[in-house]
Short mmCIF file of C-alpha atoms and ligand atoms in Angstrom, two decimals:
data_model
loop_
_atom_site.label_atom_id
_atom_site.label_comp_id
_atom_site.label_asym_id
_atom_site.label_seq_id
_atom_site.Cartn_x
_atom_site.Cartn_y
_atom_site.Cartn_z
CA UNK B 802 -71.96 40.85 -50.78
CA UNK B 803 -72.58 39.87 -54.42
CA UNK B 804 -70.98 36.42 -54.30
CA UNK B 805 -73.49 33.68 -53.42
CA UNK B 806 -72.78 30.72 -55.64
CA UNK B 807 -69.20 29.49 -56.03
CA UNK B 808 -67.77 27.12 -58.62
CA UNK B 809 -64.50 25.24 -58.20
CA UNK B 810 -62.66 23.62 -61.11
CA UNK B 811 -60.69 20.55 -60.03
CA UNK B 812 -61.28 18.48 -56.90
CA UNK B 813 -57.66 17.51 -56.20
CA UNK B 814 -55.69 18.54 -53.11
CA UNK B 815 -56.48 22.22 -53.49
CA UNK B 816 -59.90 22.16 -55.20
CA UNK B 817 -61.35 19.85 -52.54
CA UNK B 818 -60.02 22.16 -49.80
CA UNK B 819 -61.37 25.30 -51.49
CA UNK B 820 -64.78 23.67 -52.05
CA UNK B 821 -64.80 22.56 -48.40
CA UNK B 822 -64.13 26.02 -46.95
CA UNK B 823 -66.60 27.69 -49.35
CA UNK B 824 -69.44 25.28 -48.50
CA UNK B 825 -68.60 25.51 -44.78
CA UNK B 826 -68.79 29.32 -44.96
CA UNK B 827 -72.34 29.15 -46.35
CA UNK B 828 -71.79 29.46 -50.12
CA UNK B 829 -73.65 27.21 -52.57
CA UNK B 830 -70.72 25.37 -54.09
CA UNK B 831 -70.35 23.33 -57.29
CA UNK B 832 -67.08 21.51 -57.93
CA UNK B 833 -66.18 20.13 -61.35
CA UNK B 834 -63.82 17.21 -62.05
CA UNK B 835 -62.88 15.40 -65.24
CA UNK B 836 -64.36 12.00 -64.37
CA UNK B 837 -66.82 10.65 -61.83
CA UNK B 838 -64.09 8.51 -60.24
CA UNK B 839 -61.84 11.55 -59.67
CA UNK B 840 -64.83 13.49 -58.37
CA UNK B 841 -65.66 10.72 -55.87
CA UNK B 842 -62.03 10.59 -54.75
CA UNK B 843 -61.94 14.37 -54.22
CA UNK B 844 -65.29 14.46 -52.43
CA UNK B 845 -64.11 11.55 -50.25
CA UNK B 846 -61.11 13.64 -49.16
CA UNK B 847 -63.41 16.59 -48.45
CA UNK B 848 -65.87 14.51 -46.41
CA UNK B 849 -62.96 12.97 -44.46
CA UNK B 850 -61.69 16.44 -43.59
CA UNK B 851 -65.15 17.58 -42.36
CA UNK B 852 -65.57 14.34 -40.38
CA UNK B 853 -62.19 14.88 -38.68
CA UNK B 854 -63.25 18.42 -37.73
CA UNK B 855 -66.44 16.99 -36.16
CA UNK B 856 -64.47 14.27 -34.30
CA UNK B 857 -62.13 16.95 -32.91
CA UNK B 858 -65.10 19.02 -31.73
CA UNK B 859 -64.21 21.92 -34.07
CA UNK B 860 -67.39 21.59 -36.15
CA UNK B 861 -70.92 20.63 -35.12
CA UNK B 862 -72.28 17.55 -36.93
CA UNK B 863 -75.27 19.60 -38.17
CA UNK B 864 -72.90 22.25 -39.62
CA UNK B 865 -71.01 19.49 -41.47
CA UNK B 866 -74.31 18.16 -42.84
CA UNK B 867 -75.40 21.69 -43.85
CA UNK B 868 -72.06 22.25 -45.62
CA UNK B 869 -72.42 18.96 -47.50
CA UNK B 870 -75.99 19.89 -48.47
CA UNK B 871 -74.66 23.12 -50.05
CA UNK B 872 -72.07 21.20 -52.06
CA UNK B 873 -72.46 19.46 -55.40
CA UNK B 874 -69.96 17.56 -57.54
CA UNK B 875 -70.22 17.44 -61.31
CA UNK B 876 -68.31 16.59 -64.47
CA UNK B 877 -70.49 18.93 -66.54
CA UNK B 878 -69.44 22.56 -67.14
CA UNK B 879 -73.07 23.66 -67.61
CA UNK B 880 -73.67 23.04 -63.86
CA UNK B 881 -71.46 26.10 -63.23
CA UNK B 882 -74.12 28.37 -64.76
CA UNK B 883 -75.26 30.97 -62.22
CA UNK B 884 -71.96 31.00 -60.31
CA UNK B 885 -70.86 34.46 -59.18
CA UNK B 886 -67.27 33.32 -58.66
CA UNK B 887 -65.44 30.36 -60.22
CA UNK B 888 -62.05 29.37 -58.77
CA UNK B 889 -59.91 27.23 -61.05
CA UNK B 890 -57.67 24.72 -59.21
CA UNK B 891 -56.75 22.22 -61.93
CA UNK B 892 -53.31 20.90 -62.85
CA UNK B 893 -50.53 23.55 -63.14
CA UNK B 894 -50.48 23.60 -66.93
CA UNK B 895 -51.15 26.65 -69.11
CA UNK B 896 -52.85 24.84 -72.00
CA UNK B 897 -55.15 22.84 -69.69
CA UNK B 898 -56.12 26.01 -67.87
CA UNK B 899 -56.83 27.85 -71.14
CA UNK B 900 -59.07 24.97 -72.25
CA UNK B 901 -61.20 25.11 -69.10
CA UNK B 902 -61.53 28.92 -69.26
CA UNK B 903 -63.02 28.64 -72.75
CA UNK B 904 -65.53 26.04 -71.53
CA UNK B 905 -66.47 27.89 -68.37
CA UNK B 906 -66.65 31.35 -69.99
CA UNK B 907 -69.36 29.97 -72.27
CA UNK B 908 -71.70 29.19 -69.35
CA UNK B 909 -70.95 32.07 -66.94
CA UNK B 910 -72.89 35.31 -66.79
CA UNK B 911 -71.20 38.58 -67.75
CA UNK B 912 -70.75 39.78 -64.17
CA UNK B 913 -69.16 36.56 -62.89
CA UNK B 914 -65.59 36.60 -61.58
CA UNK B 915 -63.08 34.00 -62.73
CA UNK B 916 -60.12 33.29 -60.43
CA UNK B 917 -57.10 31.01 -60.65
CA UNK B 918 -55.35 29.26 -57.78
CA UNK B 919 -52.18 28.98 -59.90
CA UNK B 920 -48.91 28.72 -57.97
CA UNK B 921 -46.55 30.00 -60.64
CA UNK B 922 -48.19 31.05 -63.91
CA UNK B 923 -48.63 34.78 -64.33
CA UNK B 924 -52.25 35.80 -63.92
CA UNK B 925 -51.99 38.22 -66.86
CA UNK B 926 -51.58 35.43 -69.42
CA UNK B 927 -54.42 33.46 -67.79
CA UNK B 928 -56.71 36.51 -67.74
CA UNK B 929 -56.01 37.16 -71.43
CA UNK B 930 -57.01 33.57 -72.23
CA UNK B 931 -60.46 34.26 -70.73
CA UNK B 932 -63.28 36.40 -72.08
CA UNK B 933 -63.26 38.59 -68.94
CA UNK B 934 -59.74 39.95 -68.25
CA UNK B 935 -61.24 42.81 -66.17
CA UNK B 936 -63.07 40.27 -63.97
CA UNK B 937 -60.18 37.82 -63.65
CA UNK B 938 -58.00 37.60 -60.56
CA UNK B 939 -55.44 35.34 -58.87
CA UNK B 940 -56.68 33.76 -55.62
CA UNK B 941 -53.78 31.70 -54.29
CA UNK B 942 -54.81 29.48 -51.39
CA UNK B 943 -52.36 27.41 -49.32
CA UNK B 944 -52.25 23.72 -48.49
CA UNK B 945 -53.99 22.45 -46.35
CA UNK B 946 -56.70 24.96 -47.28
CA UNK B 947 -58.88 24.43 -44.18
CA UNK B 948 -55.88 25.30 -41.95
CA UNK B 949 -53.76 27.89 -43.74
CA UNK B 950 -55.03 31.43 -43.19
CA UNK B 951 -53.45 33.19 -46.18
CA UNK B 952 -54.84 33.91 -49.63
CA UNK B 953 -52.62 35.83 -52.04
CA UNK B 954 -54.85 38.11 -54.13
CA UNK B 955 -53.19 38.88 -57.44
CA UNK B 956 -54.34 41.76 -59.62
CA UNK B 957 -53.25 42.45 -63.16
CA UNK B 958 -53.20 45.67 -65.16
CA UNK B 959 -56.73 44.80 -66.35
CA UNK B 960 -58.38 43.82 -63.03
CA UNK B 961 -61.36 45.98 -62.09
CA UNK B 962 -60.98 47.47 -58.59
CA UNK B 963 -64.51 46.37 -57.62
CA UNK B 964 -63.45 42.75 -58.27
CA UNK B 965 -60.63 43.11 -55.73
CA UNK B 966 -63.12 44.37 -53.16
CA UNK B 967 -65.50 41.48 -53.85
CA UNK B 968 -62.86 38.74 -53.65
CA UNK B 969 -61.30 40.37 -50.57
CA UNK B 970 -64.69 40.20 -48.80
CA UNK B 971 -65.10 36.60 -50.02
CA UNK B 972 -61.70 35.58 -48.53
CA UNK B 973 -62.61 37.18 -45.20
CA UNK B 974 -65.99 35.38 -45.26
CA UNK B 975 -63.97 32.12 -45.48
CA UNK B 976 -61.98 33.19 -42.43
CA UNK B 977 -58.88 33.88 -44.53
CA UNK B 978 -56.50 36.82 -44.60
CA UNK B 979 -56.07 38.28 -48.10
CA UNK B 980 -52.70 39.78 -49.06
CA UNK B 981 -52.32 41.80 -52.27
CA UNK B 982 -49.52 40.71 -54.61
CA UNK B 983 -48.13 41.97 -57.86
CA UNK B 984 -48.39 39.60 -60.81
CA UNK B 985 -44.90 38.08 -60.80
CA UNK B 986 -44.40 34.32 -61.12
CA UNK B 987 -44.70 32.74 -57.66
CA UNK B 988 -46.17 35.90 -56.10
CA UNK B 989 -44.76 36.36 -52.58
CA UNK B 990 -44.75 32.94 -50.93
CA UNK B 991 -43.56 30.70 -53.78
CA UNK B 992 -40.96 33.26 -54.85
CA UNK B 993 -39.32 32.60 -51.48
CA UNK B 994 -40.44 29.02 -50.73
CA UNK B 995 -39.74 27.28 -54.06
CA UNK B 996 -35.97 28.04 -54.16
CA UNK B 997 -35.74 26.77 -50.56
CA UNK B 998 -37.44 23.41 -51.19
CA UNK B 999 -35.52 22.90 -54.45
CA UNK B 1000 -32.27 23.72 -52.66
CA UNK B 1001 -33.07 21.07 -50.04
CA UNK B 1002 -33.12 18.47 -52.88
CA UNK B 1003 -29.81 19.83 -54.22
CA UNK B 1004 -28.29 19.69 -50.72
CA UNK B 1005 -29.33 16.05 -50.47
CA UNK B 1006 -28.00 15.32 -53.99
CA UNK B 1007 -24.67 16.82 -52.88
CA UNK B 1008 -24.55 14.58 -49.81
CA UNK B 1009 -25.03 17.32 -47.21
CA UNK B 1010 -27.45 15.14 -45.25
CA UNK B 1011 -30.03 12.39 -45.49
CA UNK B 1012 -33.66 13.20 -46.26
CA UNK B 1013 -34.61 12.49 -42.65
CA UNK B 1014 -31.75 14.56 -41.20
CA UNK B 1015 -32.38 17.58 -43.45
CA UNK B 1016 -36.05 17.47 -42.41
CA UNK B 1017 -35.18 17.11 -38.74
CA UNK B 1018 -32.61 19.93 -38.98
CA UNK B 1019 -35.06 22.44 -40.45
CA UNK B 1020 -37.83 21.44 -38.02
CA UNK B 1021 -35.70 21.53 -34.88
CA UNK B 1022 -33.23 24.19 -35.97
CA UNK B 1023 -35.66 26.69 -37.46
CA UNK B 1024 -38.97 25.72 -35.89
CA UNK B 1025 -40.57 24.97 -39.27
CA UNK B 1026 -43.72 22.84 -38.89
CA UNK B 1027 -42.44 20.40 -41.56
CA UNK B 1028 -39.01 19.74 -43.00
CA UNK B 1029 -38.61 20.46 -46.75
CA UNK B 1030 -38.98 16.83 -47.91
CA UNK B 1031 -42.14 16.28 -45.87
CA UNK B 1032 -43.43 19.53 -47.34
CA UNK B 1033 -42.49 18.46 -50.89
CA UNK B 1034 -44.42 15.19 -50.40
CA UNK B 1035 -47.32 17.18 -48.99
CA UNK B 1036 -47.48 19.71 -51.86
CA UNK B 1037 -46.99 16.98 -54.51
CA UNK B 1038 -43.76 16.35 -56.41
CA UNK B 1039 -45.56 16.56 -59.77
CA UNK B 1040 -47.01 19.97 -58.89
CA UNK B 1041 -43.64 21.16 -57.53
CA UNK B 1042 -41.94 20.03 -60.73
CA UNK B 1043 -44.47 21.92 -62.91
CA UNK B 1044 -44.05 25.01 -60.71
CA UNK B 1045 -40.24 24.86 -60.92
CA UNK B 1046 -40.33 24.48 -64.72
CA UNK B 1047 -42.62 27.50 -65.03
CA UNK B 1048 -40.61 29.67 -62.62
CA UNK B 1049 -37.30 28.70 -64.27
CA UNK B 1050 -38.73 29.55 -67.70
CA UNK B 1051 -39.88 32.91 -66.31
CA UNK B 1052 -36.74 33.97 -64.39
CA UNK B 1053 -33.95 31.91 -66.06
CA UNK B 1054 -32.28 31.61 -62.67
CA UNK B 1055 -30.76 28.34 -61.46
CA UNK B 1056 -32.41 28.59 -58.06
CA UNK B 1057 -35.79 27.88 -59.72
CA UNK B 1058 -34.56 24.98 -61.91
CA UNK B 1059 -35.97 21.54 -61.02
CA UNK B 1060 -33.14 19.29 -59.75
CA UNK B 1061 -32.62 15.97 -61.60
CA UNK B 1062 -33.79 13.92 -58.59
CA UNK B 1063 -37.15 15.76 -58.57
CA UNK B 1064 -37.63 15.04 -62.28
CA UNK B 1065 -36.77 11.37 -61.82
CA UNK B 1066 -39.13 11.02 -58.86
CA UNK B 1067 -41.95 12.39 -61.00
CA UNK B 1068 -41.01 10.13 -63.93
CA UNK B 1069 -41.11 7.21 -61.48
CA UNK B 1070 -44.67 8.15 -60.45
CA UNK B 1071 -43.61 9.11 -56.91
CA UNK B 1072 -45.82 12.18 -56.50
CA UNK B 1073 -45.70 12.27 -52.69
CA UNK B 1074 -48.36 11.64 -50.11
CA UNK B 1075 -51.21 11.73 -52.64
CA UNK B 1076 -49.78 8.78 -54.64
CA UNK B 1077 -48.61 6.84 -51.58
CA UNK B 1078 -44.88 7.41 -52.15
CA UNK B 1079 -42.55 10.36 -52.56
CA UNK B 1080 -39.42 11.01 -50.52
CA UNK B 1081 -41.21 8.96 -47.84
CA UNK B 1082 -43.37 5.85 -48.14
CA UNK B 1083 -47.01 6.27 -47.05
CA UNK B 1084 -48.15 2.74 -47.93
CA UNK B 1085 -50.32 1.84 -50.90
CA UNK B 1086 -53.02 4.33 -51.91
N1 CAA G 45 -57.29 19.39 -43.38
C1 CAA G 45 -57.88 19.98 -42.33
N2 CAA G 45 -57.25 20.19 -41.15
C2 CAA G 45 -55.99 19.74 -41.04
C3 CAA G 45 -55.31 19.10 -42.09
C4 CAA G 45 -56.02 18.94 -43.31
N3 CAA G 45 -55.45 18.36 -44.38
N4 CAA G 45 -54.08 18.77 -41.67
C5 CAA G 45 -53.97 19.21 -40.39
N5 CAA G 45 -55.12 19.80 -40.02
C6 CAA G 45 -55.40 20.46 -38.74
C7 CAA G 45 -55.50 19.44 -37.63
O1 CAA G 45 -56.85 18.99 -37.50
C8 CAA G 45 -55.05 20.24 -36.41
O2 CAA G 45 -56.11 21.05 -35.94
P1 CAA G 45 -56.25 21.35 -34.34
O3 CAA G 45 -54.93 21.88 -33.88
O4 CAA G 45 -57.37 22.35 -34.26
O5 CAA G 45 -56.59 20.03 -33.73
C9 CAA G 45 -54.02 21.22 -36.98
O6 CAA G 45 -54.28 21.28 -38.40
C10 CAA G 45 -52.64 20.72 -36.74
O7 CAA G 45 -52.56 19.40 -37.27
P2 CAA G 45 -51.75 18.21 -36.63
O8 CAA G 45 -51.63 18.40 -35.15
O9 CAA G 45 -52.31 16.92 -37.13
O10 CAA G 45 -50.35 18.29 -37.34
P3 CAA G 45 -49.31 19.44 -37.34
O11 CAA G 45 -49.25 20.17 -36.08
O12 CAA G 45 -48.09 18.78 -37.87
O13 CAA G 45 -49.85 20.45 -38.45
C11 CAA G 45 -49.87 21.25 -40.67
C12 CAA G 45 -50.12 20.05 -39.77
C13 CAA G 45 -50.88 22.35 -40.34
C14 CAA G 45 -50.08 20.77 -42.08
C15 CAA G 45 -48.42 21.78 -40.39
O14 CAA G 45 -47.52 20.71 -40.47
C16 CAA G 45 -48.00 22.86 -41.34
O15 CAA G 45 -48.35 24.02 -41.19
N6 CAA G 45 -47.18 22.49 -42.37
C17 CAA G 45 -46.67 23.43 -43.36
C18 CAA G 45 -47.72 23.62 -44.41
C19 CAA G 45 -47.26 24.60 -45.46
O16 CAA G 45 -46.15 25.13 -45.46
N7 CAA G 45 -48.16 24.85 -46.41
C20 CAA G 45 -47.87 25.68 -47.55
C21 CAA G 45 -47.45 24.80 -48.70
S1 CAA G 45 -46.99 25.72 -50.10
C22 CAA G 45 -48.43 26.12 -50.83
O17 CAA G 45 -49.49 25.75 -50.41
C23 CAA G 45 -48.36 27.00 -52.04
C24 CAA G 45 -48.10 26.37 -53.34
O18 CAA G 45 -48.45 27.01 -54.35
C25 CAA G 45 -47.36 25.09 -53.50
P1 NAD G 46 -53.85 17.91 -57.87
O1 NAD G 46 -53.02 17.13 -58.83
O2 NAD G 46 -54.05 17.39 -56.49
O3 NAD G 46 -55.30 18.15 -58.47
C1 NAD G 46 -55.56 18.66 -59.74
C2 NAD G 46 -56.92 18.14 -60.13
O4 NAD G 46 -57.36 18.85 -61.28
C3 NAD G 46 -56.91 16.65 -60.49
O5 NAD G 46 -57.84 15.98 -59.66
C4 NAD G 46 -57.31 16.63 -61.95
O6 NAD G 46 -58.14 15.53 -62.30
C5 NAD G 46 -58.09 17.93 -62.05
N1 NAD G 46 -58.23 18.43 -63.41
C6 NAD G 46 -57.35 18.40 -64.43
N2 NAD G 46 -57.89 18.96 -65.53
C7 NAD G 46 -59.13 19.36 -65.18
C8 NAD G 46 -60.17 19.98 -65.85
N3 NAD G 46 -60.05 20.30 -67.12
N4 NAD G 46 -61.33 20.25 -65.17
C9 NAD G 46 -61.46 19.92 -63.86
N5 NAD G 46 -60.48 19.29 -63.17
C10 NAD G 46 -59.34 19.03 -63.83
O7 NAD G 46 -53.23 19.37 -57.85
P2 NAD G 46 -53.38 20.49 -56.71
O8 NAD G 46 -52.25 20.34 -55.77
O9 NAD G 46 -54.77 20.51 -56.21
O10 NAD G 46 -53.08 21.80 -57.58
C11 NAD G 46 -54.10 22.44 -58.31
C12 NAD G 46 -53.69 23.88 -58.58
O11 NAD G 46 -53.44 24.54 -57.33
C13 NAD G 46 -52.41 24.03 -59.39
O12 NAD G 46 -52.53 25.18 -60.17
C14 NAD G 46 -51.35 24.20 -58.29
O13 NAD G 46 -50.20 24.87 -58.77
C15 NAD G 46 -52.11 25.05 -57.29
N6 NAD G 46 -51.65 24.97 -55.90
C16 NAD G 46 -51.18 23.80 -55.38
C17 NAD G 46 -50.78 23.78 -54.03
C18 NAD G 46 -50.28 22.52 -53.38
O14 NAD G 46 -49.72 22.60 -52.27
N7 NAD G 46 -50.45 21.35 -53.96
C19 NAD G 46 -50.87 24.95 -53.25
C20 NAD G 46 -51.37 26.13 -53.83
C21 NAD G 46 -51.75 26.13 -55.16
#
């Protein structure tokens, strides 16, 4: 397999999880954040996740230490030089993503693969913003990355077939199951999941049930592991809002439009579990 060194852009909820599973699977991994403080916060989350796996007896302490030894945090794009695959997992914003592709393209070798973990932007427009549209692919991981088995692999009209083979083998080396998707906004999972979680907010706005009762109903009535409001807090209300805006812009269908309550929660800084408060209160972070 050609992929040995992996770069990850962003060490938030998703980037820290992707860096964790890559380092654990034996890849030399470099993760880039904007500031040292954000990097430390992300690496703290990652270390906590590995420590919990050791405490639960799912990971040997020496394997945790070996994974951490393969992992490096940086704020400097030049540290991504020599990466065979770079997975971008920064904020869901087209302009921000375009900016990092320009910076990272400048340090990567010609054969390197660039991938995006975007939830809702089309991969075609991202690929065209890079210098390597034939070696650009969507790799959509799911939250929490160490647990969720799926990766949606998104090809565009330009993607080289050999790249699909390489990233497919990479996903399997992480213990994940790759599923091929066409390049439509939201791919498979978010095309179905996003209208559902947005509709839960609308149902609550319309007085159908309380946040707690809607969650309990979907957990106990449908066997879902989390109710929609717990899931919204878990994904991040800011990220969900960006996703909804992008999908609504793409499809012009009401089911993708962000409900007013979601917008107001984001304006109020209630981003969910990661900020300490969303639909539920998690105590000060
Ligand atoms: N990191 C690592 N491991 C974790 C974890 C984390 N953040 N959270 C939970 N786990 C592990 C636990 O260690 C536990 O492992 P064992 O069974 O081996 O001991 C297992 O997951 C189950 O955890 P818990 O018993 O603590 O809790 P749970 O049974 O409630 O499961 C959950 C937690 C796996 C998160 C489960 O609630 C779940 O599957 N929720 C739905 C998640 C989901 O839908 N994700 C997709 C979001 S959408 C998305 O990602 C796409 C997008 O673009 C927005
Ligand atoms: P997050 O807010 O937790 O983390 C984003 C991180 O990116 C932040 O730490 C931020 O500092 C960093 N960042 C911003 N600009 C950067 C730059 N130029 N270089 C490096 N880092 C930068 O968000 P997240 O939930 O991890 O989402 C990241 C991406 O993954 C988004 O595209 C999102 O749509 C996608 N995604 C999210 C989920 C989820 O459940 N949250 C699931 C699948 C995919």
